[in-house]
Amino acid sequence: MREHYCLPYVDKWKDCQDSVQSDTSELNDLVEEIGSLRDDIKDLEASLSGTSETAEYISESLSRILGDGVLSIEVSESEGEYTVVRNGSPAENMSEGEKKLVGLLYFFSMLTGNEGAKNLATSIVVLDDVGSELDDSRLFLIDRFIVEFFDTYGLPASQFYLTHSGAYLRLLSARLGSKKLREGKSKFYEVYKAPTRRSGSEGSTRLRAWSDEAAAAPNDYSLAFYLTIENAKLMIDGLSVPLSAGNFSRKLLEGFTEFKEPQPDKVGVRVNNLVKSSDFPLGAAIPKLVNESSHSGLDKNPISWSQDLLSRSVMETLAFVKHVDPGHFAKMIAIYANESEQNQIESMVMEFLDNYSPS
């Protein structure tokens, strides 16, 4: 009898059971989708937070280095992108120095997170041509920023700097030279192009380690004078001078003539003016010779560099400085050579002057 009275409701019960199962399955799918959406929201919030923090970090650093309001960074509408802003508008016509600075600060911002800081201690940090297009005061602030960053987040396993800026080289020398050099914690190298005899070749890249004295030179002129004196010592010992000898002879001439004859812009004109005011018969031979033996002549006649040419550039440069200002010449070689070496260099220069004939 029970089955008889329940029979009309069996099909309806089965339909309800199927509906409950379907709704339960749909509910589970919705719960899973909600969980997935919540995960996406968390990821987006984390991304926005990181992007915003990066923009804030770079903007604060730009303000410290360039001054308030010069450049800042804003988060772009596009995910994970930024806009460089100048005076409230997107920055246009940014200088190469500004571009490099923003890139440098973005690089450091990547090292401020937990993962970046954790990896820093086992990493080699390479800083290529830091702020070479900026003025000396900005360079100092950039270097100060780098020092403070490593003080805050820890030193990397090694720091590797590349620069062709004389001003930044002096900053690095002051910071990494002297005591650190004596402790063997710093090394300075000169990278230069050497000519080859291969047709169409731009020359090969050479690397030369600098002595502690070269690395500690207070300015470009002192460095050029020191290395030219070192090249003269090599000549005294009958050894070959390096292919960079002409380059530093030129640097020495540039610094010396700028001090003695500051008005003309071109070093050749300054040399000629100084020669005309004396009885020394070098004339235009010096700048021509030094140009040919320095990097400025690399594209003009790359296969012409020889030991004779390089040695002559060293001797003519030293002879010129000695003739124009013998007191200054004596003081400079006294800094970079002992008494015996001084006498030998003096004798070699005098012998060169006695036998001089323009080639």
Short mmCIF file of C-alpha atoms in Angstrom, two decimals:
data_model
loop_
_atom_site.label_atom_id
_atom_site.label_comp_id
_atom_site.label_asym_id
_atom_site.label_seq_id
_atom_site.Cartn_x
_atom_site.Cartn_y
_atom_site.Cartn_z
CA MET A 1 0.00 0.00 0.00
CA ARG A 2 2.92 2.36 0.83
CA GLU A 3 4.48 1.74 -2.54
CA HIS A 4 1.11 2.29 -4.17
CA TYR A 5 0.65 5.71 -2.58
CA CYS A 6 4.33 6.78 -3.10
CA LEU A 7 4.54 5.72 -6.72
CA PRO A 8 3.12 9.01 -8.13
CA TYR A 9 5.88 10.95 -6.32
CA VAL A 10 8.89 8.82 -7.28
CA ASP A 11 9.52 10.52 -10.60
CA LYS A 12 9.17 13.97 -9.04
CA TRP A 13 11.60 12.99 -6.27
CA LYS A 14 14.14 11.78 -8.84
CA ASP A 15 13.77 15.06 -10.77
CA CYS A 16 14.36 17.04 -7.57
CA GLN A 17 17.38 14.91 -6.73
CA ASP A 18 18.84 15.49 -10.22
CA SER A 19 18.18 19.23 -9.88
CA VAL A 20 19.94 19.35 -6.49
CA GLN A 21 22.95 17.53 -7.91
CA SER A 22 23.07 19.90 -10.90
CA ASP A 23 22.76 22.97 -8.69
CA THR A 24 25.42 21.62 -6.34
CA SER A 25 27.79 21.06 -9.26
CA GLU A 26 27.09 24.55 -10.60
CA LEU A 27 27.62 26.02 -7.14
CA ASN A 28 30.96 24.25 -6.83
CA ASP A 29 32.01 25.64 -10.21
CA LEU A 30 31.02 29.14 -9.12
CA VAL A 31 32.91 28.78 -5.83
CA GLU A 32 35.98 27.64 -7.76
CA GLU A 33 35.64 30.56 -10.18
CA ILE A 34 35.30 33.01 -7.29
CA GLY A 35 38.47 31.58 -5.75
CA SER A 36 40.30 31.98 -9.05
CA LEU A 37 39.07 35.58 -9.37
CA ARG A 38 40.24 36.32 -5.82
CA ASP A 39 43.69 34.96 -6.71
CA ASP A 40 43.76 37.18 -9.82
CA ILE A 41 42.78 40.20 -7.72
CA LYS A 42 45.58 39.46 -5.25
CA ASP A 43 48.08 39.17 -8.11
CA LEU A 44 46.90 42.46 -9.63
CA GLU A 45 47.03 44.21 -6.26
CA ALA A 46 50.55 42.92 -5.70
CA SER A 47 51.56 44.00 -9.20
CA LEU A 48 50.04 47.45 -8.77
CA SER A 49 51.66 47.78 -5.36
CA GLY A 50 55.08 46.79 -6.75
CA THR A 51 54.69 49.07 -9.78
CA SER A 52 53.63 51.96 -7.58
CA GLU A 53 56.50 51.36 -5.14
CA THR A 54 58.98 51.24 -8.03
CA ALA A 55 57.67 54.52 -9.46
CA GLU A 56 57.84 56.15 -6.03
CA TYR A 57 61.38 54.88 -5.41
CA ILE A 58 62.68 56.13 -8.78
CA SER A 59 60.92 59.51 -8.39
CA GLU A 60 62.39 60.07 -4.93
CA SER A 61 65.86 59.13 -6.19
CA LEU A 62 65.53 61.42 -9.23
CA SER A 63 64.55 64.26 -6.91
CA ARG A 64 67.65 63.68 -4.77
CA ILE A 65 69.98 63.67 -7.77
CA LEU A 66 68.41 66.20 -10.18
CA GLY A 67 66.36 68.35 -7.82
CA ASP A 68 62.64 68.57 -7.09
CA GLY A 69 60.28 68.56 -10.04
CA VAL A 70 62.88 68.01 -12.76
CA LEU A 71 61.88 64.43 -13.59
CA SER A 72 59.52 61.94 -11.97
CA ILE A 73 57.96 58.56 -12.78
CA GLU A 74 54.24 57.78 -12.93
CA VAL A 75 52.49 54.44 -13.38
CA SER A 76 51.11 54.15 -16.90
CA GLU A 77 47.61 52.91 -17.74
CA SER A 78 49.22 49.93 -19.46
CA GLU A 79 49.97 47.15 -16.99
CA GLY A 80 53.54 47.20 -15.69
CA GLU A 81 54.58 50.30 -17.65
CA TYR A 82 55.75 53.73 -16.53
CA THR A 83 55.76 57.27 -17.88
CA VAL A 84 58.65 59.68 -17.33
CA VAL A 85 57.19 63.08 -16.45
CA ARG A 86 58.75 66.53 -16.65
CA ASN A 87 56.85 69.45 -15.12
CA GLY A 88 53.59 67.51 -15.11
CA SER A 89 53.74 66.35 -18.74
CA PRO A 90 55.30 63.30 -20.41
CA ALA A 91 59.01 64.04 -20.79
CA GLU A 92 60.12 64.57 -24.38
CA ASN A 93 63.60 64.95 -25.84
CA MET A 94 65.28 63.43 -22.81
CA SER A 95 69.06 63.68 -22.85
CA GLU A 96 71.17 60.53 -22.99
CA GLY A 97 72.30 61.28 -19.45
CA GLU A 98 68.70 61.44 -18.20
CA LYS A 99 67.80 58.19 -19.96
CA LYS A 100 70.79 56.41 -18.45
CA LEU A 101 69.97 57.78 -15.01
CA VAL A 102 66.35 56.55 -15.13
CA GLY A 103 67.58 53.14 -16.32
CA LEU A 104 70.16 53.01 -13.53
CA LEU A 105 67.57 53.83 -10.86
CA TYR A 106 65.14 51.26 -12.26
CA PHE A 107 67.92 48.67 -12.07
CA PHE A 108 68.55 49.52 -8.41
CA SER A 109 64.80 49.45 -7.67
CA MET A 110 64.81 45.78 -8.76
CA LEU A 111 67.41 45.08 -6.06
CA THR A 112 65.37 46.57 -3.20
CA GLY A 113 62.89 43.67 -2.90
CA ASN A 114 63.50 40.61 -0.77
CA GLU A 115 64.51 38.48 -3.74
CA GLY A 116 66.86 41.12 -5.16
CA ALA A 117 68.52 41.84 -1.82
CA LYS A 118 68.92 38.11 -1.17
CA ASN A 119 70.72 37.58 -4.48
CA LEU A 120 72.87 40.71 -4.18
CA ALA A 121 75.50 39.16 -1.93
CA THR A 122 76.31 36.50 -4.53
CA SER A 123 76.05 38.74 -7.60
CA ILE A 124 78.46 40.78 -9.73
CA VAL A 125 76.97 44.23 -10.33
CA VAL A 126 78.10 45.81 -13.62
CA LEU A 127 77.58 49.59 -13.93
CA ASP A 128 78.31 50.73 -17.47
CA ASP A 129 79.09 54.38 -18.18
CA VAL A 130 77.28 55.84 -15.17
CA GLY A 131 76.11 59.40 -15.83
CA SER A 132 78.81 60.28 -18.36
CA GLU A 133 76.56 62.91 -19.98
CA LEU A 134 75.80 64.66 -16.68
CA ASP A 135 77.80 67.42 -15.01
CA ASP A 136 80.32 66.80 -12.23
CA SER A 137 77.96 67.72 -9.37
CA ARG A 138 75.31 65.28 -10.63
CA LEU A 139 77.99 62.60 -11.05
CA PHE A 140 78.96 63.07 -7.41
CA LEU A 141 75.33 62.68 -6.31
CA ILE A 142 74.93 59.52 -8.42
CA ASP A 143 78.08 58.02 -6.91
CA ARG A 144 76.86 59.00 -3.44
CA PHE A 145 73.55 57.27 -4.21
CA ILE A 146 75.37 54.07 -5.23
CA VAL A 147 77.45 54.07 -2.04
CA GLU A 148 74.40 54.63 0.17
CA PHE A 149 72.44 51.94 -1.67
CA PHE A 150 75.09 49.31 -0.97
CA ASP A 151 75.38 50.54 2.62
CA THR A 152 71.63 49.96 3.01
CA TYR A 153 71.11 46.71 1.10
CA GLY A 154 74.55 45.13 1.41
CA LEU A 155 77.56 44.82 -0.85
CA PRO A 156 77.49 42.58 -3.92
CA ALA A 157 80.14 39.92 -4.39
CA SER A 158 81.88 42.30 -6.79
CA GLN A 159 81.34 45.72 -8.36
CA PHE A 160 82.47 46.31 -11.95
CA TYR A 161 82.49 49.87 -13.31
CA LEU A 162 82.99 50.90 -16.94
CA THR A 163 83.42 54.58 -17.79
CA HIS A 164 85.01 56.92 -20.32
CA SER A 165 84.27 59.94 -18.12
CA GLY A 166 87.40 61.45 -16.60
CA ALA A 167 85.27 63.09 -13.90
CA TYR A 168 83.73 59.79 -12.85
CA LEU A 169 87.10 58.06 -12.99
CA ARG A 170 88.35 60.59 -10.42
CA LEU A 171 85.35 59.86 -8.19
CA LEU A 172 85.98 56.13 -8.43
CA SER A 173 89.67 56.66 -7.77
CA ALA A 174 88.89 58.68 -4.65
CA ARG A 175 86.39 56.11 -3.39
CA LEU A 176 88.06 52.86 -4.42
CA GLY A 177 91.69 53.92 -4.56
CA SER A 178 94.46 54.36 -1.97
CA LYS A 179 93.62 52.12 1.02
CA LYS A 180 91.45 49.67 -0.95
CA LEU A 181 94.18 49.43 -3.60
CA ARG A 182 96.78 48.62 -0.95
CA GLU A 183 94.47 45.97 0.48
CA GLY A 184 94.03 44.43 -2.97
CA LYS A 185 90.29 45.12 -2.97
CA SER A 186 90.29 47.38 -6.05
CA LYS A 187 91.81 47.06 -9.51
CA PHE A 188 91.80 49.59 -12.35
CA TYR A 189 92.18 48.66 -16.00
CA GLU A 190 92.54 50.65 -19.19
CA VAL A 191 90.54 49.42 -22.19
CA TYR A 192 91.67 50.77 -25.55
CA LYS A 193 91.62 50.06 -29.26
CA ALA A 194 94.82 48.83 -30.88
CA PRO A 195 95.26 49.04 -34.66
CA THR A 196 95.47 45.93 -36.78
CA ARG A 197 96.65 45.30 -40.32
CA ARG A 198 93.40 43.64 -41.35
CA SER A 199 91.62 45.61 -44.04
CA GLY A 200 88.45 47.26 -42.80
CA SER A 201 89.19 46.39 -39.18
CA GLU A 202 88.43 48.97 -36.48
CA GLY A 203 91.22 47.55 -34.35
CA SER A 204 91.30 45.04 -31.54
CA THR A 205 90.31 45.75 -27.95
CA ARG A 206 93.18 45.62 -25.45
CA LEU A 207 93.20 45.58 -21.67
CA ARG A 208 96.01 46.91 -19.48
CA ALA A 209 96.16 46.87 -15.68
CA TRP A 210 96.99 50.17 -14.02
CA SER A 211 99.42 50.53 -11.19
CA ASP A 212 98.26 51.90 -7.84
CA GLU A 213 99.90 55.25 -8.71
CA ALA A 214 97.93 55.54 -11.94
CA ALA A 215 94.66 54.68 -10.23
CA ALA A 216 95.32 57.23 -7.48
CA ALA A 217 96.15 60.11 -9.87
CA PRO A 218 94.07 63.14 -8.78
CA ASN A 219 93.09 64.30 -12.29
CA ASP A 220 93.35 63.50 -16.01
CA TYR A 221 96.45 65.64 -16.46
CA SER A 222 98.35 64.00 -13.59
CA LEU A 223 97.37 60.58 -14.92
CA ALA A 224 98.59 61.44 -18.43
CA PHE A 225 101.87 62.84 -17.07
CA TYR A 226 102.44 59.80 -14.87
CA LEU A 227 101.82 57.32 -17.71
CA THR A 228 104.00 59.31 -20.11
CA ILE A 229 106.81 59.24 -17.54
CA GLU A 230 106.25 55.49 -17.16
CA ASN A 231 106.56 55.12 -20.93
CA ALA A 232 109.83 57.08 -20.83
CA LYS A 233 111.11 54.64 -18.18
CA LEU A 234 110.28 51.74 -20.50
CA MET A 235 112.29 53.42 -23.25
CA ILE A 236 115.26 53.85 -20.88
CA ASP A 237 115.14 50.10 -20.18
CA GLY A 238 114.99 49.36 -23.90
CA LEU A 239 111.43 48.04 -23.70
CA SER A 240 108.49 48.67 -26.00
CA VAL A 241 105.96 51.32 -25.03
CA PRO A 242 102.26 50.33 -25.09
CA LEU A 243 100.01 51.26 -27.99
CA SER A 244 98.17 53.71 -25.73
CA ALA A 245 101.32 55.85 -25.34
CA GLY A 246 100.26 58.34 -28.00
CA ASN A 247 96.85 58.72 -26.44
CA PHE A 248 98.29 59.79 -23.09
CA SER A 249 100.86 62.02 -24.77
CA ARG A 250 97.94 63.82 -26.36
CA LYS A 251 96.14 64.04 -23.00
CA LEU A 252 99.28 65.51 -21.45
CA LEU A 253 99.54 68.11 -24.23
CA GLU A 254 95.86 69.00 -23.91
CA GLY A 255 96.13 69.61 -20.17
CA PHE A 256 99.48 71.40 -20.27
CA THR A 257 98.60 73.78 -23.11
CA GLU A 258 95.16 74.51 -21.67
CA PHE A 259 96.86 75.74 -18.52
CA LYS A 260 99.60 77.69 -20.31
CA GLU A 261 97.52 79.01 -23.23
CA PRO A 262 93.82 78.68 -22.28
CA GLN A 263 92.23 80.85 -24.97
CA PRO A 264 92.21 78.75 -28.21
CA ASP A 265 89.95 75.70 -28.20
CA LYS A 266 92.17 73.46 -30.34
CA VAL A 267 95.27 71.90 -28.82
CA GLY A 268 97.23 72.34 -32.08
CA VAL A 269 96.62 76.08 -32.07
CA ARG A 270 97.65 76.33 -28.42
CA VAL A 271 100.87 74.41 -29.14
CA ASN A 272 101.71 76.65 -32.10
CA ASN A 273 101.09 79.78 -30.05
CA LEU A 274 103.45 78.54 -27.35
CA VAL A 275 106.07 77.54 -29.94
CA LYS A 276 105.90 80.98 -31.57
CA SER A 277 106.60 82.64 -28.24
CA SER A 278 109.82 80.60 -27.86
CA ASP A 279 112.82 79.61 -29.96
CA PHE A 280 112.00 75.89 -30.02
CA PRO A 281 111.80 74.52 -33.58
CA LEU A 282 109.03 71.93 -33.18
CA GLY A 283 106.23 74.00 -34.70
CA ALA A 284 103.15 72.03 -35.76
CA ALA A 285 105.08 68.75 -35.71
CA ILE A 286 104.04 67.85 -32.15
CA PRO A 287 100.23 67.91 -32.45
CA LYS A 288 100.45 66.25 -35.86
CA LEU A 289 102.67 63.47 -34.53
CA VAL A 290 100.62 62.96 -31.37
CA ASN A 291 97.37 62.92 -33.34
CA GLU A 292 98.77 60.24 -35.63
CA SER A 293 99.86 58.08 -32.69
CA SER A 294 96.72 58.52 -30.56
CA HIS A 295 93.20 57.13 -30.81
CA SER A 296 92.16 60.22 -32.76
CA GLY A 297 94.20 58.86 -35.67
CA LEU A 298 92.94 55.29 -35.44
CA ASP A 299 90.53 55.61 -38.36
CA LYS A 300 92.92 57.66 -40.48
CA ASN A 301 95.96 55.40 -40.69
CA PRO A 302 95.58 52.41 -38.38
CA ILE A 303 98.55 50.41 -39.68
CA SER A 304 101.08 53.23 -39.30
CA TRP A 305 101.55 52.91 -35.56
CA SER A 306 105.07 51.73 -34.78
CA GLN A 307 107.40 51.80 -31.81
CA ASP A 308 109.33 54.61 -33.47
CA LEU A 309 106.18 56.69 -33.88
CA LEU A 310 104.99 56.03 -30.33
CA SER A 311 108.43 56.68 -28.83
CA ARG A 312 108.72 59.96 -30.74
CA SER A 313 105.33 61.07 -29.44
CA VAL A 314 106.52 60.45 -25.86
CA MET A 315 109.84 62.23 -26.36
CA GLU A 316 108.48 65.22 -28.30
CA THR A 317 105.76 65.74 -25.70
CA LEU A 318 108.21 65.67 -22.78
CA ALA A 319 110.67 67.84 -24.68
CA PHE A 320 107.96 70.40 -25.41
CA VAL A 321 106.84 70.59 -21.77
CA LYS A 322 110.45 70.88 -20.57
CA HIS A 323 111.19 73.66 -23.06
CA VAL A 324 108.08 75.73 -22.31
CA ASP A 325 108.11 75.30 -18.52
CA PRO A 326 111.27 73.58 -17.20
CA GLY A 327 110.30 74.21 -13.57
CA HIS A 328 106.95 72.49 -13.96
CA PHE A 329 108.59 69.63 -15.86
CA ALA A 330 111.11 69.07 -13.06
CA LYS A 331 108.39 69.11 -10.38
CA MET A 332 106.21 66.61 -12.22
CA ILE A 333 108.93 64.04 -12.92
CA ALA A 334 110.05 64.39 -9.28
CA ILE A 335 106.59 63.17 -8.25
CA TYR A 336 106.63 60.09 -10.46
CA ALA A 337 110.30 59.11 -10.70
CA ASN A 338 113.14 58.56 -8.25
CA GLU A 339 116.33 60.63 -8.46
CA SER A 340 118.15 58.18 -10.71
CA GLU A 341 115.16 57.93 -13.06
CA GLN A 342 114.81 61.71 -13.10
CA ASN A 343 118.41 62.13 -14.21
CA GLN A 344 118.02 59.48 -16.90
CA ILE A 345 114.82 61.05 -18.24
CA GLU A 346 116.41 64.51 -18.23
CA SER A 347 119.42 63.16 -20.13
CA MET A 348 117.23 61.30 -22.61
CA VAL A 349 115.15 64.42 -23.29
CA MET A 350 118.26 66.59 -23.71
CA GLU A 351 119.80 64.05 -26.08
CA PHE A 352 116.56 64.00 -28.05
CA LEU A 353 116.58 67.81 -28.28
CA ASP A 354 120.21 67.86 -29.42
CA ASN A 355 119.49 65.34 -32.17
CA TYR A 356 115.99 66.54 -33.01
CA SER A 357 114.92 66.73 -36.62
CA PRO A 358 111.23 66.88 -37.66
CA SER A 359 110.10 63.85 -39.66
#
